[in-house]
XYZ file of C-alpha atoms in Angstrom:
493
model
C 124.377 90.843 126.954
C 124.726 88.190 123.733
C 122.838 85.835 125.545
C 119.888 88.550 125.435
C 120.285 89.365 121.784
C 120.411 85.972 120.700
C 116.637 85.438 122.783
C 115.887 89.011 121.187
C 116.405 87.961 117.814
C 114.824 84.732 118.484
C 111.647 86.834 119.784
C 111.906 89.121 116.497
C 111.460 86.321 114.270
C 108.539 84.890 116.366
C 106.897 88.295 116.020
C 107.645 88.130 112.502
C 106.189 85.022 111.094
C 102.987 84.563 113.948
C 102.460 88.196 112.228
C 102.492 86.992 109.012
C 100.096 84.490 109.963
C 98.189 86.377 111.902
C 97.812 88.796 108.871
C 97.380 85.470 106.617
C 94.131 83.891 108.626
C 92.347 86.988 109.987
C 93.294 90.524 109.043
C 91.103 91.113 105.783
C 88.845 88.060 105.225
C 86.244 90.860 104.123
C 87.498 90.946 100.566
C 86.361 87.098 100.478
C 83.144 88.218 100.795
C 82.080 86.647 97.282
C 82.717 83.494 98.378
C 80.407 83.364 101.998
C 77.343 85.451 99.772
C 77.409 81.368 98.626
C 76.813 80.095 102.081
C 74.648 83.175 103.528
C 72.251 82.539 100.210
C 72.018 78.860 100.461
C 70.909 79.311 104.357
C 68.496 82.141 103.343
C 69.780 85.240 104.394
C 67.144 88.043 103.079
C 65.468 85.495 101.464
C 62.221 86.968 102.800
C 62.452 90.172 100.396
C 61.628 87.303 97.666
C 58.926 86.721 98.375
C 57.162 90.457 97.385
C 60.223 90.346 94.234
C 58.733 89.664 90.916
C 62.415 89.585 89.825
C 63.498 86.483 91.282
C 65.495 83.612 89.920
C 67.219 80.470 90.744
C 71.645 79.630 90.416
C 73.790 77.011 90.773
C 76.209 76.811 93.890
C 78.429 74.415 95.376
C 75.533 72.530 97.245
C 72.476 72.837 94.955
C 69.735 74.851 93.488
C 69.606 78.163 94.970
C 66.563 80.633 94.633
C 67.612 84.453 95.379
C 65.993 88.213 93.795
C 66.964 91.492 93.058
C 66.138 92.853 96.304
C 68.371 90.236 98.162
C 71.363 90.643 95.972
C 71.567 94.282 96.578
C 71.206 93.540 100.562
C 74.095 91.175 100.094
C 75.846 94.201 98.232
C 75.413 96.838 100.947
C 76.744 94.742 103.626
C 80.317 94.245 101.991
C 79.918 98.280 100.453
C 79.189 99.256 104.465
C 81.893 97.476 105.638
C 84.838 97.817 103.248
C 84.071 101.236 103.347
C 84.007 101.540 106.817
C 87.298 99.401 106.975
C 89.588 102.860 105.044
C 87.542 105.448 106.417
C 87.271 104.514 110.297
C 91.298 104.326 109.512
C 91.759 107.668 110.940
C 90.370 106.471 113.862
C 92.261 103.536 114.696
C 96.114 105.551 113.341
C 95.147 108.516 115.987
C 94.454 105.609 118.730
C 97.785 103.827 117.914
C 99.999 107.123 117.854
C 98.439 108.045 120.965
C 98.001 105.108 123.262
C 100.270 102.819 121.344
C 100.049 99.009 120.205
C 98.401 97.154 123.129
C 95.695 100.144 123.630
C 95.048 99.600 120.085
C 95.384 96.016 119.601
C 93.049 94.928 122.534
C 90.258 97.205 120.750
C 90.642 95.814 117.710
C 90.631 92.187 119.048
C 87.070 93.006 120.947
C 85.749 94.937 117.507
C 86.810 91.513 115.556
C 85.741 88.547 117.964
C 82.293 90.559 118.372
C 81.830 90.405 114.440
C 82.711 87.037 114.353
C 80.269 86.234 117.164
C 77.498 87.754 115.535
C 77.723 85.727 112.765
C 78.006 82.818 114.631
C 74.267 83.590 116.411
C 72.968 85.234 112.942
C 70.999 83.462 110.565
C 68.183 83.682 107.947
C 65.363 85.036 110.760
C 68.377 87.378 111.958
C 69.810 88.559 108.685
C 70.257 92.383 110.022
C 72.875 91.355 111.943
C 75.269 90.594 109.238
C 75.871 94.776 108.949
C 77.145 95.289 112.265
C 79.321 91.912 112.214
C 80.816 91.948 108.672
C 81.491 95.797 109.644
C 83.541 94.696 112.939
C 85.144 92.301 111.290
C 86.886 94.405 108.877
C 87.515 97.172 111.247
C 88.980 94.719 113.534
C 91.385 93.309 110.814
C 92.965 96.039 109.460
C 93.690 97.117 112.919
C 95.729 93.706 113.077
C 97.375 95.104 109.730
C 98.423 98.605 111.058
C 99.837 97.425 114.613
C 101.985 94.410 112.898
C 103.466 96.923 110.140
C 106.181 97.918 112.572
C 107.661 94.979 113.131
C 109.374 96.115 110.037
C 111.486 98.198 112.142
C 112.826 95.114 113.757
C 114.488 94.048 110.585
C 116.058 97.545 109.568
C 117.195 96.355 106.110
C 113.872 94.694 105.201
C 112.223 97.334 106.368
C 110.000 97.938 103.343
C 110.383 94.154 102.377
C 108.246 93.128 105.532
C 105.823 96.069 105.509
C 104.750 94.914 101.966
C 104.622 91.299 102.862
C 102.128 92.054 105.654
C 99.866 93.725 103.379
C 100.455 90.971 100.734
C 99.028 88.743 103.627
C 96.103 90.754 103.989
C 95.312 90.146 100.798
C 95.369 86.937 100.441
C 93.370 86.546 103.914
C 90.567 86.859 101.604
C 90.553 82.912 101.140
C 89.722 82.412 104.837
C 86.398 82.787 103.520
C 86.308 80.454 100.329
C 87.665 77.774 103.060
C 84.665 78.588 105.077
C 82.851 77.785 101.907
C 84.450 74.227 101.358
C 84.122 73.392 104.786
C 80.058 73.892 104.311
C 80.032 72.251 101.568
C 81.216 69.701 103.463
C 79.023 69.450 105.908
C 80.681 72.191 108.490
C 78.133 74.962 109.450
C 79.345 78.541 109.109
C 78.448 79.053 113.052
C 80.899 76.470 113.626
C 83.171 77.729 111.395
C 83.220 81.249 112.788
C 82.518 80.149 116.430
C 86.715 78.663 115.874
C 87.394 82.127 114.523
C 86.010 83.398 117.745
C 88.134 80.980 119.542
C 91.067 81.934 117.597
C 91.040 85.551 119.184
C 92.838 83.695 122.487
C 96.230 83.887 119.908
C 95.438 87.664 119.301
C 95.541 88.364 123.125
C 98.687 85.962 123.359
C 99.997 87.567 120.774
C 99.389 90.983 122.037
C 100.910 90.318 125.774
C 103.631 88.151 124.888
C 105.161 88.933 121.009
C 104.121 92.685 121.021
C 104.973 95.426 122.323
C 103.245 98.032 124.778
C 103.690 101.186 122.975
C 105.651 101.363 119.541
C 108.649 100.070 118.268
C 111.380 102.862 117.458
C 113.190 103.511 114.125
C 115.853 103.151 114.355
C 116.392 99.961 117.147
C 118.024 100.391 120.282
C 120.999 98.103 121.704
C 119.409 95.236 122.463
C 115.514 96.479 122.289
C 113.504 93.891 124.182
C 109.358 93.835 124.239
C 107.138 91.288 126.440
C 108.522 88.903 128.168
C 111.958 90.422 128.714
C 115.063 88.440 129.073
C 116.659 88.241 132.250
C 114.146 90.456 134.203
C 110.982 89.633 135.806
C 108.802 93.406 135.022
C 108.883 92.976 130.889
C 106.316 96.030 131.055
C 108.640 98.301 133.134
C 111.453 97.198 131.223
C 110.109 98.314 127.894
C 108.587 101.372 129.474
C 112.163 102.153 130.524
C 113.240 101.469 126.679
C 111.166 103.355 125.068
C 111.508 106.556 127.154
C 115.194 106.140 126.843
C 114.278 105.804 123.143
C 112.185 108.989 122.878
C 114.758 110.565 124.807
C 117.630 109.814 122.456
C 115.426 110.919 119.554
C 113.930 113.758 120.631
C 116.393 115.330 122.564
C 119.437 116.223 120.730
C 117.029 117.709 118.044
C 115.239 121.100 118.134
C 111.422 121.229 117.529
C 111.534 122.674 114.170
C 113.445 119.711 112.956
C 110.298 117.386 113.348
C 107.612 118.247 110.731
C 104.368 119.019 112.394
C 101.256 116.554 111.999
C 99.844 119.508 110.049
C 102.758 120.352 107.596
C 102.877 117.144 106.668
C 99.109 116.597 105.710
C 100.086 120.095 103.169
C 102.655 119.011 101.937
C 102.753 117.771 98.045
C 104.122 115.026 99.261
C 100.693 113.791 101.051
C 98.504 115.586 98.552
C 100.207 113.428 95.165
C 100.548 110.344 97.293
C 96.349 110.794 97.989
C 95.585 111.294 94.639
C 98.038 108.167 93.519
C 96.443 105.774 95.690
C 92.904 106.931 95.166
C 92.641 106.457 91.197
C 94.131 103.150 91.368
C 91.965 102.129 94.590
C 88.709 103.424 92.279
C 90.060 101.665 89.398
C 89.823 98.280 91.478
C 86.618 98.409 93.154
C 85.095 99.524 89.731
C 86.899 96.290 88.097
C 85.744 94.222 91.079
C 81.888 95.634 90.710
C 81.820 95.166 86.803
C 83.504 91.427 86.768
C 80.812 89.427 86.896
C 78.801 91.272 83.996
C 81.713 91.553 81.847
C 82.533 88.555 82.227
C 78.746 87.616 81.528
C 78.856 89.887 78.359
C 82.497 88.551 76.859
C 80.790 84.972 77.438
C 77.711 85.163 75.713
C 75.837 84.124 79.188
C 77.409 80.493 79.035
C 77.381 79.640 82.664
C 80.453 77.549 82.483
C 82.273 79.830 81.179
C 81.393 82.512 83.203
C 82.427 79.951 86.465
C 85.720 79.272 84.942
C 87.056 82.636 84.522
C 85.221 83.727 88.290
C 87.456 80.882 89.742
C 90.506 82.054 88.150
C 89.764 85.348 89.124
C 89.360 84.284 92.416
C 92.397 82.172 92.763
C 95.107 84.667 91.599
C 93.643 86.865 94.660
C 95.809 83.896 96.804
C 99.052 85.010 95.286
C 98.894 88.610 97.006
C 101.237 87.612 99.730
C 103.832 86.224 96.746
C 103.888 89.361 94.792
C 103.709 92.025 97.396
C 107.691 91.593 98.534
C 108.819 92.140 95.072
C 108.245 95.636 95.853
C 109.687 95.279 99.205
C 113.035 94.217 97.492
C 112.531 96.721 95.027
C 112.237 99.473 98.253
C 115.296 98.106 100.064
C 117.915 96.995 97.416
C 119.935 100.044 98.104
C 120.137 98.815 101.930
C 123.620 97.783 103.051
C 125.018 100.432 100.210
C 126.855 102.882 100.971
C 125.222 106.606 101.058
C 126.136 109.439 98.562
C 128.275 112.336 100.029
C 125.921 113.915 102.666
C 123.093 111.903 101.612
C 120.635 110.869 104.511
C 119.444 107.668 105.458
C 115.830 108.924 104.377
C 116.945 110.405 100.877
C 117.954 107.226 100.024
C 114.901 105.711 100.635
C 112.608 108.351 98.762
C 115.129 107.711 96.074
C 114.380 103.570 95.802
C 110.801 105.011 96.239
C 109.981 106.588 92.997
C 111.285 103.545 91.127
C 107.955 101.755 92.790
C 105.811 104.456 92.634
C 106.391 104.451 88.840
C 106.338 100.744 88.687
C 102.954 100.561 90.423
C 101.013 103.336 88.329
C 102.879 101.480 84.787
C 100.731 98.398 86.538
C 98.101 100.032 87.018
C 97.901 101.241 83.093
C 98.506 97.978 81.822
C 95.986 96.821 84.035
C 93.101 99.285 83.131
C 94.062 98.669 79.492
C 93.632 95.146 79.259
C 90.334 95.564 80.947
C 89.095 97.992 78.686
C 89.850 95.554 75.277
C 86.727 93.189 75.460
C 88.353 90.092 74.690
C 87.733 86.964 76.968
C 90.956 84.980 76.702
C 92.876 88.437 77.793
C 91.299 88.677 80.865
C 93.264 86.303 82.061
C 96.597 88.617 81.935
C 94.473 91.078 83.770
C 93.659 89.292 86.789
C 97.293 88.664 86.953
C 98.057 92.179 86.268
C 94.895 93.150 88.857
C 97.093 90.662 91.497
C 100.278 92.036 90.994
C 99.380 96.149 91.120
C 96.947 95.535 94.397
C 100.135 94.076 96.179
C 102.291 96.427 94.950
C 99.592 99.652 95.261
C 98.674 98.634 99.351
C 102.254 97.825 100.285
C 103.936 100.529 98.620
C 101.371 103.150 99.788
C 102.418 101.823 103.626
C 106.059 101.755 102.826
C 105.971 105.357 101.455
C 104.400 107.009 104.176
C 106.607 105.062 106.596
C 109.398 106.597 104.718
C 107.899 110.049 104.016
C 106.483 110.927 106.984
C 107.515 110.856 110.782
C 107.378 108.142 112.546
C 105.298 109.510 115.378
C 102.580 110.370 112.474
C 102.579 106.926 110.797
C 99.459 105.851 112.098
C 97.578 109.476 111.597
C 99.193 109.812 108.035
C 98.212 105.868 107.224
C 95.047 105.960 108.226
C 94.405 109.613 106.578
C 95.689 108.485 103.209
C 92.817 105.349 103.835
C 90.126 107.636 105.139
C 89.954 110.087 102.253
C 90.897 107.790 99.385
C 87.921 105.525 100.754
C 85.762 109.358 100.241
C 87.172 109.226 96.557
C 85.973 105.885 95.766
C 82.528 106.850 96.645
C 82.438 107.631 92.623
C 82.195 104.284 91.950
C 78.645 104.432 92.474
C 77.854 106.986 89.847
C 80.035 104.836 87.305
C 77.992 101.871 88.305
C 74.655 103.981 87.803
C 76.209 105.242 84.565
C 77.211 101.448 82.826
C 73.931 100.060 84.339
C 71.705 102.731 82.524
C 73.064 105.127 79.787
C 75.851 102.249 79.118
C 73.600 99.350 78.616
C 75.696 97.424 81.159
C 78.877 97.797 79.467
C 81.564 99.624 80.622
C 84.265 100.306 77.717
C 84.051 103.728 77.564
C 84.219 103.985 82.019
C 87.113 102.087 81.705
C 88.761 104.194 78.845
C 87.922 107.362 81.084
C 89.839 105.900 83.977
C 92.894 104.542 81.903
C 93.394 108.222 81.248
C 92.547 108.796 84.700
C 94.865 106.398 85.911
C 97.902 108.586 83.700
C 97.570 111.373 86.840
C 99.011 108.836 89.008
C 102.761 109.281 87.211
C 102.705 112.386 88.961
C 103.634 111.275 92.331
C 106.688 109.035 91.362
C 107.753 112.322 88.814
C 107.875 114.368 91.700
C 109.334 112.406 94.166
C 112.538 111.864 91.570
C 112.818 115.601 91.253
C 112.474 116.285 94.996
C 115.758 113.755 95.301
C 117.069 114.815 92.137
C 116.833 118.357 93.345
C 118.436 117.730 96.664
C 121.268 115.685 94.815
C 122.173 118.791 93.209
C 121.630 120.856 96.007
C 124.765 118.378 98.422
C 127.012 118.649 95.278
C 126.705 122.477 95.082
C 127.337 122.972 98.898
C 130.210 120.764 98.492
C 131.725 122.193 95.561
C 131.133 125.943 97.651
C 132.790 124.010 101.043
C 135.426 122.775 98.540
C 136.397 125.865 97.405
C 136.485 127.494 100.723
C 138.519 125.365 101.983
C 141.627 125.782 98.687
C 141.266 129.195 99.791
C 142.018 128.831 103.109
């Protein structure tokens, strides 16, 4: 029996970091989109709408002189708006396939959307330009799906539970400079088939990955005595032996507790919980994407259309993105520093956790402000605090949004309730188009009063972490009244 928990914690921290990495390299190189637009322009992608565009123009990139219109820009800007769309709202999709049919079921789907995408690119090019909406679409699909099913491992490590979750989203983050590498490497004299014929390649460690360091169905919350997954220790049938697990597992849990003790898939998606946590996580997503899609013209306006400058600030921008996976375990720690305390008289296990919770919801909207208000003061030397602030609140805002529901929420609803929360805030930033449409025309191209409108936008967000301290706050009181009453009983008796 030790000798099988020593190879299961061995196995737990292989899962761990080839997660990491696998969340690092591949899960959502999407977001780098700016950087391959570079690559796809120099090569010609759409470059044939130029030629009927009276409004074309030439740029500078890495490798040259690069001629490009209006008409191809906005074909470049559809593809990423398809698929990082498509990559939160097709979320409700992949959390009902994971719930049902588990992690493999899931995984194995995910790996075929994202070597497909990859593939396409790698037989794409400037006469085949259409096909960059179905493969940058896959591609993101595909990742996130890597995110979701790698989230759990969390419950491996019960007192860095939250830690991990938000480091795996941290890594997703930063994946985003797969594609700036990509970039280099052409420069160089590496084509981008090449390069994304090795990503292809690459999805042999996703199916390894998926066989050997993951596990069929789910991993439970809380663990099992020694909980193996894949290639079980000491037996030859690793399948049958985790299928034996985790029925015992869903035995232990379910049993000893009546129905009504398990909130319904339903309940939970009308509960305030759900409905504050929604509107939390959409204003500060649609304050991001609107910051993202008004960068380049701010910074063009706050610059005075001095192309060097404008480069300088777009690189810095670019390279605090890489820090994602740094920042987004501060919240983590923040989430789990009361683990390994002990619990207040009658206090659950999952009281204490909301309770660590609205400390980071609250941190993460107080980001969020600081954020939106240095954007809003059209300064150019400031911006530089708010692409650390922009950093700092996307790690925090993506991994704390897991964490929470994770928390909140069943466990058998975690992928459901995730990819929910995804799908509809991905509805909500839909506005972002009519604030584009609004700075572009009325605005003049400049968005100070949009981004005044959503600092006081962004103030609705303290609502969710207010709540969630009176919801503990109220059940506090509510354990130290029964116990005063049981108390008092008990003298009289």
């Amino acid at each position: 029996m030790q000798g099988c928990e020593v190879t299961n914690r061995l196995r737990y921290w292989l899962t761990l970091a080839t997660g990491v990495v696998e969340c690092l390299c591949f899960a959502g190189v999407v977001f780098g989109y700016a950087s391959l637009v570079f690559v796809l322009k120099d090569i010609g992608y759409f470059s044939d709408l130029c030629a009927s565009d009276p409004n074309s123009y030439s740029s500078q990139n890495g490798t040259g002189q690069v001629s490009g219109c209006r008409r191809q820009d906005e074909q470049f800007s559809l593809v990423f708006t398809i698929a990082s769309f498509l990559n939160n709202f097709l979320n409700i999709v992949n959390g009902y396939l994971f719930d049902r049919f588990g992690t493999m079921v899931t995984r194995l789907l995910g790996i075929c959307l994202y070597t497909t995408g990859t593939i396409l690119v790698t037989f794409s090019g400037a006469s085949l330009s259409q096909l960059l909406f179905p493969a940058l679409s896959c591609i993101a699909v595909g990742g996130i799906v890597f995110l979701l099913t790698n989230m759990q491992v969390g419950n491996l490590f019960p007192a860095h539970r939250s830690t991990i979750i938000t480091l795996y989203n941290g890594a997703y983050d930063s994946s985003a400079a797969v594609f700036l590498i990509i970039k280099v490497l052409y420069e160089q004299g590496i084509s981008l088939q090449t390069s994304f014929l090795i990503l292809s390649l690459c999805s042999i460690i996703h199916l390894v990955r998926t066989f050997l360091l993951m596990p069929r169905t789910h991993i439970p919350y809380t663990l099992p005595p020694c909980y193996t997954y894949g290639v079980s220790c000491g037996q030859t049938g690793s399948s049958n032996a985790e299928q034996t697990r985790d029925s015992t597992t869903e035995e232990d849990n379910t049993t000893p507790e009546p129905q009504d003790t398990v909130a319904s898939f339903r309940s939970c998606v009308s509960s305030w919980f759900f409905l504050w946590h929604l509107l939390w996580l959409s204003i500060m997503q649609l304050r991001h994407y609107l910051f993202i899609g008004t960068l380049n013209p701010m910074l063009n306006r706050l610059a005075n259309d001095e192309p060097s400058l404008v480069s300088q600030y777009t690189n810095a921008f670019a390279m605090t993105q890489l820090f994602g996976v740094l920042c987004a375990p501060w919240n983590g720690l923040i989430l789990d520093r009361h683990k390994g305390k002990p619990l207040a008289p009658g206090e659950t296990e999952q009281e204490a956790d909301l309770r660590s919770c609205s400390l980071s919801l609250f941190l993460t909207a107080l980001q969020c402000l600081l954020f939106s208000v240095c954007t809003s003061i059209p300064v150019l030397p400031l911006q530089y605090l708010t692409f650390v602030l922009q950093v700092i609140n996307r790690s925090f805002l993506y991994g704390g949004n897991a964490a929470f529901i994770s928390i909140a929420f069943p466990a058998r609803h975690f992928g459901k309730m995730y990819g929910l929360v995804l799908s509809l805030s991905a509805v909500f930033s839909l506005l972002q188009y009519p604030c584009f449409t609004l700075v572009k025309g009325v605005l003049g191209g400049d968005p100070f009063y949009v981004d005044v409108a959503l600092t006081l936008l962004t103030l609705l967000a303290f609502i969710h972490p207010a709540y969630v301290f009176a919801h503990c706050r109220k059940q506090a009181r509510s354990r130290e009244k029964k116990a005063k009453t049981e108390s008092a009983v008990e003298t009289k008796l």
